[in-house]
Short mmCIF file of N, CA and C in Angstrom, two decimals:
data_model
loop_
_atom_site.label_atom_id
_atom_site.label_comp_id
_atom_site.label_asym_id
_atom_site.label_seq_id
_atom_site.Cartn_x
_atom_site.Cartn_y
_atom_site.Cartn_z
N MET A 1 -20.78 61.85 28.14
CA MET A 1 -19.95 61.33 29.08
C MET A 1 -20.40 61.63 30.40
N ALA A 2 -20.12 61.02 31.35
CA ALA A 2 -19.85 61.05 32.90
C ALA A 2 -18.67 62.25 33.10
N ARG A 3 -18.64 62.82 34.19
CA ARG A 3 -17.43 63.80 34.40
C ARG A 3 -16.59 63.05 35.15
N PRO A 4 -15.56 63.01 35.50
CA PRO A 4 -14.92 61.67 36.16
C PRO A 4 -14.86 61.73 38.39
N TYR A 5 -15.63 62.88 38.34
CA TYR A 5 -15.58 63.38 39.73
C TYR A 5 -16.78 63.25 40.27
N LEU A 6 -17.80 62.68 39.39
CA LEU A 6 -18.95 62.98 39.86
C LEU A 6 -18.58 60.77 40.43
N GLY A 7 -19.45 61.14 42.25
CA GLY A 7 -19.50 60.32 42.78
C GLY A 7 -18.87 60.27 43.67
N GLY A 8 -17.45 61.29 43.77
CA GLY A 8 -16.43 61.00 44.02
C GLY A 8 -14.98 61.90 45.35
N SER A 9 -15.43 62.76 43.18
CA SER A 9 -14.83 64.21 44.06
C SER A 9 -15.45 65.84 43.64
N SER A 10 -14.72 66.65 44.53
CA SER A 10 -15.33 68.33 43.93
C SER A 10 -14.86 68.67 43.09
N ALA A 11 -13.65 67.96 41.76
CA ALA A 11 -12.38 68.81 41.61
C ALA A 11 -13.60 69.65 40.32
N GLY A 12 -14.68 69.35 40.04
CA GLY A 12 -15.08 70.15 39.33
C GLY A 12 -16.28 71.51 40.06
N ILE A 13 -16.11 71.88 40.70
CA ILE A 13 -16.90 72.67 41.32
C ILE A 13 -15.77 74.28 41.83
N LYS A 14 -15.27 74.23 42.01
CA LYS A 14 -14.63 75.56 42.52
C LYS A 14 -15.42 76.89 43.24
N SER A 15 -15.09 78.13 44.75
CA SER A 15 -15.89 77.66 45.19
C SER A 15 -14.83 79.94 45.00
N LEU A 16 -15.68 80.60 44.97
CA LEU A 16 -15.02 81.46 43.85
C LEU A 16 -15.37 82.56 45.00
N ASN A 17 -15.16 83.90 46.15
CA ASN A 17 -14.96 83.75 46.94
C ASN A 17 -13.71 85.33 47.53
N ALA A 18 -12.59 85.65 46.05
CA ALA A 18 -11.64 87.17 46.32
C ALA A 18 -11.76 86.79 45.01
N THR A 19 -10.81 87.66 44.87
CA THR A 19 -10.23 88.33 43.58
C THR A 19 -9.25 87.04 43.21
N GLN A 20 -9.37 86.89 41.57
CA GLN A 20 -8.27 85.85 41.97
C GLN A 20 -8.40 85.45 40.44
N SER A 21 -7.47 85.57 39.11
CA SER A 21 -7.17 85.69 38.21
C SER A 21 -7.34 83.47 37.48
N LEU A 22 -8.28 82.93 36.48
CA LEU A 22 -8.03 81.83 36.62
C LEU A 22 -7.13 81.35 34.88
N SER A 23 -7.31 80.08 35.69
CA SER A 23 -6.55 79.75 34.70
C SER A 23 -6.95 78.30 34.00
N LEU A 24 -6.24 78.15 33.04
CA LEU A 24 -6.49 77.24 31.39
C LEU A 24 -7.13 76.13 32.24
N ALA A 25 -6.13 75.54 33.13
CA ALA A 25 -6.82 74.40 33.92
C ALA A 25 -8.15 74.14 34.91
N ASP A 26 -8.58 75.14 35.25
CA ASP A 26 -9.81 76.35 35.46
C ASP A 26 -10.82 75.56 33.95
N SER A 27 -10.77 75.60 33.39
CA SER A 27 -11.55 75.40 32.38
C SER A 27 -12.58 73.56 31.87
N GLY A 28 -13.52 73.91 32.29
CA GLY A 28 -15.35 72.97 31.93
C GLY A 28 -15.87 73.09 33.69
N LYS A 29 -15.16 73.98 34.79
CA LYS A 29 -15.41 73.58 35.57
C LYS A 29 -17.19 74.55 36.59
N THR A 30 -17.11 74.22 37.62
CA THR A 30 -18.55 74.72 37.43
C THR A 30 -18.30 75.79 38.95
N PHE A 31 -18.69 77.54 38.83
CA PHE A 31 -17.75 78.22 40.11
C PHE A 31 -18.68 79.07 40.39
N ILE A 32 -18.60 78.50 42.54
CA ILE A 32 -19.90 78.84 43.16
C ILE A 32 -19.68 80.52 43.26
N CYS A 33 -20.50 81.46 42.89
CA CYS A 33 -19.82 83.02 43.76
C CYS A 33 -20.10 83.24 44.82
N SER A 34 -19.73 84.23 45.43
CA SER A 34 -19.91 85.36 46.34
C SER A 34 -19.81 86.52 47.00
N GLN A 35 -20.95 86.70 46.84
CA GLN A 35 -21.20 88.59 46.59
C GLN A 35 -20.65 88.78 48.74
N SER A 36 -20.45 88.37 49.13
CA SER A 36 -20.15 88.75 50.62
C SER A 36 -18.31 89.70 50.32
N SER A 37 -18.22 90.01 49.02
CA SER A 37 -16.98 90.82 49.09
C SER A 37 -16.73 91.49 47.74
N ALA A 38 -16.68 92.26 47.86
CA ALA A 38 -16.00 92.87 46.12
C ALA A 38 -15.18 91.57 45.68
N VAL A 39 -15.57 91.38 44.51
CA VAL A 39 -15.07 90.27 43.31
C VAL A 39 -14.43 90.40 42.18
N THR A 40 -12.92 91.04 41.74
CA THR A 40 -12.49 90.09 40.22
C THR A 40 -12.29 89.07 39.83
N ILE A 41 -13.02 88.50 39.04
CA ILE A 41 -12.04 87.32 38.69
C ILE A 41 -11.24 87.52 36.91
N THR A 42 -10.43 87.22 36.43
CA THR A 42 -9.85 87.80 35.40
C THR A 42 -10.14 86.77 34.43
N LEU A 43 -10.15 85.79 33.11
CA LEU A 43 -9.81 85.01 32.39
C LEU A 43 -8.66 84.30 31.63
N PRO A 44 -8.80 83.21 31.40
CA PRO A 44 -6.78 83.17 30.72
C PRO A 44 -6.87 83.76 29.32
N LEU A 45 -6.33 84.42 29.02
CA LEU A 45 -6.67 84.97 27.44
C LEU A 45 -6.76 84.82 26.57
N ALA A 46 -7.71 85.71 25.75
CA ALA A 46 -8.45 84.51 25.48
C ALA A 46 -7.57 83.93 23.84
N SER A 47 -6.78 84.12 23.16
CA SER A 47 -5.53 83.60 22.52
C SER A 47 -5.08 82.21 22.82
N SER A 48 -5.34 82.22 24.04
CA SER A 48 -4.15 80.66 24.89
C SER A 48 -5.20 79.33 25.36
N ALA A 49 -6.72 80.44 24.82
CA ALA A 49 -7.52 79.54 26.27
C ALA A 49 -8.57 79.38 24.66
N LYS A 50 -8.16 78.25 23.78
CA LYS A 50 -9.29 78.42 23.05
C LYS A 50 -10.56 77.15 23.55
N GLY A 51 -11.24 76.63 23.14
CA GLY A 51 -12.58 76.22 24.58
C GLY A 51 -12.75 75.58 25.43
N TRP A 52 -11.76 76.99 26.31
CA TRP A 52 -12.19 76.87 27.32
C TRP A 52 -14.02 77.99 27.69
N GLU A 53 -13.91 76.74 28.80
CA GLU A 53 -15.18 77.23 29.42
C GLU A 53 -15.65 77.22 30.37
N GLY A 54 -17.04 77.64 31.07
CA GLY A 54 -16.71 77.64 32.86
C GLY A 54 -18.59 78.43 33.07
N HIS A 55 -19.23 77.63 33.42
CA HIS A 55 -20.27 78.18 34.20
C HIS A 55 -19.81 78.50 35.90
N PHE A 56 -20.75 79.78 36.14
CA PHE A 56 -20.28 80.43 36.84
C PHE A 56 -22.28 80.70 37.53
N ILE A 57 -22.52 80.42 38.94
CA ILE A 57 -23.72 79.86 39.51
C ILE A 57 -23.64 81.04 40.36
N LEU A 58 -23.96 82.36 40.90
CA LEU A 58 -24.41 82.65 41.76
C LEU A 58 -24.97 81.56 43.70
N GLY A 59 -24.03 82.38 44.38
CA GLY A 59 -24.10 81.34 45.68
C GLY A 59 -24.90 81.49 47.14
N THR A 60 -24.15 83.11 46.92
CA THR A 60 -24.25 84.22 48.15
C THR A 60 -24.78 85.20 47.79
N ALA A 61 -25.76 85.60 47.68
CA ALA A 61 -26.25 87.21 47.22
C ALA A 61 -25.97 88.69 48.93
N ALA A 62 -25.16 89.52 47.86
CA ALA A 62 -25.41 90.42 48.65
C ALA A 62 -24.26 91.48 48.30
N GLY A 63 -24.31 93.28 48.82
CA GLY A 63 -24.30 94.56 48.67
C GLY A 63 -23.26 94.29 47.97
N ASN A 64 -22.65 93.26 46.82
CA ASN A 64 -21.78 94.17 46.57
C ASN A 64 -21.48 93.29 45.17
N GLN A 65 -20.70 93.81 44.24
CA GLN A 65 -20.58 93.39 42.94
C GLN A 65 -19.49 92.20 42.46
N PHE A 66 -19.52 90.97 41.68
CA PHE A 66 -19.00 90.32 42.01
C PHE A 66 -18.55 89.96 40.15
N SER A 67 -18.15 90.43 39.75
CA SER A 67 -16.88 91.02 38.03
C SER A 67 -16.14 89.82 37.14
N ILE A 68 -16.38 89.43 36.13
CA ILE A 68 -15.66 88.98 35.63
C ILE A 68 -15.40 89.52 34.79
N ASN A 69 -13.97 89.94 33.97
CA ASN A 69 -12.96 90.86 32.88
C ASN A 69 -12.74 89.91 32.94
N CYS A 70 -12.47 90.25 31.50
CA CYS A 70 -11.66 89.55 30.46
C CYS A 70 -9.83 90.60 30.50
N ASN A 71 -8.69 90.10 29.65
CA ASN A 71 -8.08 90.98 29.67
C ASN A 71 -8.09 92.28 28.96
N PRO A 72 -7.55 92.67 28.81
CA PRO A 72 -7.90 94.62 27.90
C PRO A 72 -8.09 93.73 26.98
N THR A 73 -7.34 93.41 26.36
CA THR A 73 -7.45 93.59 24.17
C THR A 73 -8.43 92.39 23.56
N ASP A 74 -8.96 91.53 25.47
CA ASP A 74 -10.69 90.62 24.56
C ASP A 74 -11.11 91.49 24.81
N THR A 75 -12.40 90.20 24.20
CA THR A 75 -14.18 91.03 24.71
C THR A 75 -15.15 89.74 24.50
N MET A 76 -16.22 90.40 25.23
CA MET A 76 -17.25 89.01 25.02
C MET A 76 -18.07 89.71 24.79
N PHE A 77 -18.84 88.67 23.68
CA PHE A 77 -20.33 88.67 23.67
C PHE A 77 -21.39 88.20 24.22
N GLY A 78 -22.78 88.47 23.50
CA GLY A 78 -23.62 86.74 24.45
C GLY A 78 -24.81 88.08 24.63
N VAL A 79 -25.48 86.97 25.42
CA VAL A 79 -27.07 87.93 26.06
C VAL A 79 -27.86 87.65 27.12
N SER A 80 -27.86 87.89 27.97
CA SER A 80 -28.73 87.68 29.57
C SER A 80 -29.62 87.62 29.35
N VAL A 81 -30.72 86.10 30.00
CA VAL A 81 -32.07 86.10 29.22
C VAL A 81 -32.61 86.64 30.15
N ALA A 82 -33.12 87.44 29.91
CA ALA A 82 -34.25 88.23 31.62
C ALA A 82 -36.27 88.49 31.09
N GLU A 83 -36.43 88.99 31.93
CA GLU A 83 -37.82 89.72 31.00
C GLU A 83 -37.40 90.37 29.91
N ASN A 84 -36.57 90.82 29.68
CA ASN A 84 -36.61 92.21 27.98
C ASN A 84 -34.75 91.45 27.81
N GLY A 85 -34.13 91.21 28.68
CA GLY A 85 -32.85 90.25 28.17
C GLY A 85 -31.65 91.18 28.26
N THR A 86 -30.38 91.31 28.15
CA THR A 86 -29.93 92.48 28.31
C THR A 86 -28.46 92.12 27.19
N ASN A 87 -28.36 92.71 26.00
CA ASN A 87 -27.19 92.10 25.55
C ASN A 87 -25.47 93.22 25.68
N ILE A 88 -25.20 91.94 25.48
CA ILE A 88 -23.69 91.79 26.06
C ILE A 88 -22.74 92.60 24.52
N ASP A 89 -22.36 93.09 24.23
CA ASP A 89 -21.83 93.90 23.15
C ASP A 89 -20.21 94.27 22.75
N ALA A 90 -18.84 93.43 22.80
CA ALA A 90 -17.70 94.50 22.98
C ALA A 90 -17.39 93.95 24.26
N ALA A 91 -18.40 94.12 25.46
CA ALA A 91 -18.10 94.13 27.00
C ALA A 91 -16.53 93.78 26.60
N ASP A 92 -16.18 94.34 27.97
CA ASP A 92 -14.64 93.33 29.03
C ASP A 92 -15.02 93.15 30.12
N VAL A 93 -16.00 93.49 30.70
CA VAL A 93 -16.49 92.12 31.37
C VAL A 93 -17.57 92.55 32.20
N VAL A 94 -18.54 91.57 32.71
CA VAL A 94 -19.48 91.38 33.07
C VAL A 94 -19.79 90.83 33.87
N ALA A 95 -21.05 91.08 35.02
CA ALA A 95 -21.38 90.96 36.36
C ALA A 95 -22.79 90.38 36.61
N PHE A 96 -22.50 89.17 38.21
CA PHE A 96 -23.75 89.75 39.66
C PHE A 96 -23.65 91.22 39.76
N ALA A 97 -24.74 92.48 39.04
CA ALA A 97 -25.33 93.19 39.98
C ALA A 97 -25.00 92.83 41.39
N SER A 98 -24.22 94.67 41.54
CA SER A 98 -24.64 95.27 43.88
C SER A 98 -26.20 94.38 44.02
N GLY A 99 -25.93 93.56 44.96
CA GLY A 99 -27.98 93.93 44.90
C GLY A 99 -28.31 94.19 45.06
N ALA A 100 -28.48 93.52 43.06
CA ALA A 100 -29.08 92.93 42.22
C ALA A 100 -29.67 91.26 42.21
N ALA A 101 -28.84 91.13 41.75
CA ALA A 101 -28.76 89.52 41.74
C ALA A 101 -28.92 88.73 42.52
N THR A 102 -29.62 87.60 43.16
CA THR A 102 -29.97 86.77 43.40
C THR A 102 -29.36 85.24 43.59
N VAL A 103 -29.31 84.86 44.13
CA VAL A 103 -29.01 83.17 44.43
C VAL A 103 -29.42 82.61 43.02
N GLY A 104 -28.61 81.41 42.51
CA GLY A 104 -29.74 80.97 41.61
C GLY A 104 -29.07 81.34 40.24
N ASP A 105 -28.48 82.79 40.13
CA ASP A 105 -28.19 82.61 38.53
C ASP A 105 -26.82 82.68 38.26
N GLN A 106 -26.90 83.49 36.87
CA GLN A 106 -26.25 82.08 36.22
C GLN A 106 -25.33 83.29 34.76
N ILE A 107 -24.90 82.48 34.91
CA ILE A 107 -23.28 82.83 33.63
C ILE A 107 -22.46 81.78 32.68
N TYR A 108 -22.68 81.85 31.96
CA TYR A 108 -22.11 80.43 31.05
C TYR A 108 -21.17 81.27 29.82
N ILE A 109 -19.66 81.30 30.18
CA ILE A 109 -18.39 81.86 29.64
C ILE A 109 -18.21 80.42 28.40
N VAL A 110 -17.25 80.56 27.16
CA VAL A 110 -16.84 79.28 26.25
C VAL A 110 -16.35 80.47 25.26
N CYS A 111 -14.91 79.71 24.80
CA CYS A 111 -14.16 81.19 24.74
C CYS A 111 -13.91 80.15 23.42
N ASP A 112 -13.26 80.74 21.02
CA ASP A 112 -13.06 80.31 20.23
C ASP A 112 -11.62 80.59 20.33
N GLY A 113 -11.28 81.13 21.08
CA GLY A 113 -10.04 81.32 21.35
C GLY A 113 -9.70 82.77 20.42
N ALA A 114 -10.50 83.60 19.86
CA ALA A 114 -10.10 84.73 19.88
C ALA A 114 -10.75 85.47 20.76
N LYS A 115 -12.76 85.72 21.13
CA LYS A 115 -13.68 86.11 22.05
C LYS A 115 -13.95 85.51 22.73
N PHE A 116 -14.49 85.38 23.57
CA PHE A 116 -15.47 85.30 24.24
C PHE A 116 -17.12 85.64 24.24
N TYR A 117 -17.75 83.62 24.70
CA TYR A 117 -18.94 83.91 24.32
C TYR A 117 -20.26 83.88 25.76
N VAL A 118 -20.65 84.92 25.93
CA VAL A 118 -21.87 85.29 26.80
C VAL A 118 -22.62 84.23 27.29
N HIS A 119 -23.49 83.84 27.98
CA HIS A 119 -24.73 83.62 28.42
C HIS A 119 -25.49 83.47 29.63
N GLY A 120 -25.85 84.22 29.94
CA GLY A 120 -26.83 84.03 31.79
C GLY A 120 -27.51 84.25 31.47
N VAL A 121 -28.42 83.26 33.34
CA VAL A 121 -29.90 83.84 32.23
C VAL A 121 -30.10 83.72 34.49
N CYS A 122 -30.90 84.41 35.20
CA CYS A 122 -31.46 85.18 35.15
C CYS A 122 -32.74 85.86 35.51
N THR A 123 -32.98 86.46 36.96
CA THR A 123 -34.65 86.14 36.44
C THR A 123 -35.20 87.99 36.71
N ASP A 124 -34.56 88.28 36.56
CA ASP A 124 -34.58 90.31 36.42
C ASP A 124 -33.71 90.76 35.38
N ASP A 125 -34.04 92.31 34.10
CA ASP A 125 -32.22 92.28 34.24
C ASP A 125 -31.25 93.32 34.79
N ALA A 126 -31.46 93.51 35.15
CA ALA A 126 -31.31 94.17 36.91
C ALA A 126 -29.89 93.73 37.14
N HIS A 127 -30.32 92.05 37.18
CA HIS A 127 -28.90 90.94 37.51
C HIS A 127 -27.94 90.89 37.11
N ILE A 128 -27.39 91.21 36.05
CA ILE A 128 -26.66 90.72 35.11
C ILE A 128 -26.22 91.54 33.74
N ILE A 129 -25.15 92.30 34.40
CA ILE A 129 -24.73 93.78 34.27
C ILE A 129 -23.60 93.37 33.92
N SER A 130 -23.00 94.46 32.08
CA SER A 130 -22.01 93.93 30.71
C SER A 130 -21.49 95.38 31.31
N GLY A 131 -19.97 95.75 30.92
CA GLY A 131 -19.36 96.31 30.01
C GLY A 131 -18.27 96.24 29.96
N GLY A 132 -17.50 97.81 29.46
CA GLY A 132 -16.29 97.95 28.82
C GLY A 132 -16.51 98.43 27.60
#
């Protein structure tokens, strides 16, 4: 099914270049991310976000970390696919690494109402990192 914003509106695209919290209304969006300054993005609370999804693409690479955090009571699981891959196991943050990530690196996140599941795609293991 075609997305309603194609062919006339950019409502499905959101630029992220400053620290902020995302809402349930941001579900389904593609986020173009900038490392021009240090940015921390906070996801909605997992217990109220079943079905929430977001696609994060690095549009501007620089020497600052771009972090995507879940709330302290939530966790993220998944993998970043690269040369050897990076395991994301019970993390509370995934990030485009400062000074390492390149334009086009991507992180996809989906929530089942209890956890966030992460799939990252990048050209080198060091581009997407996790912690917590």
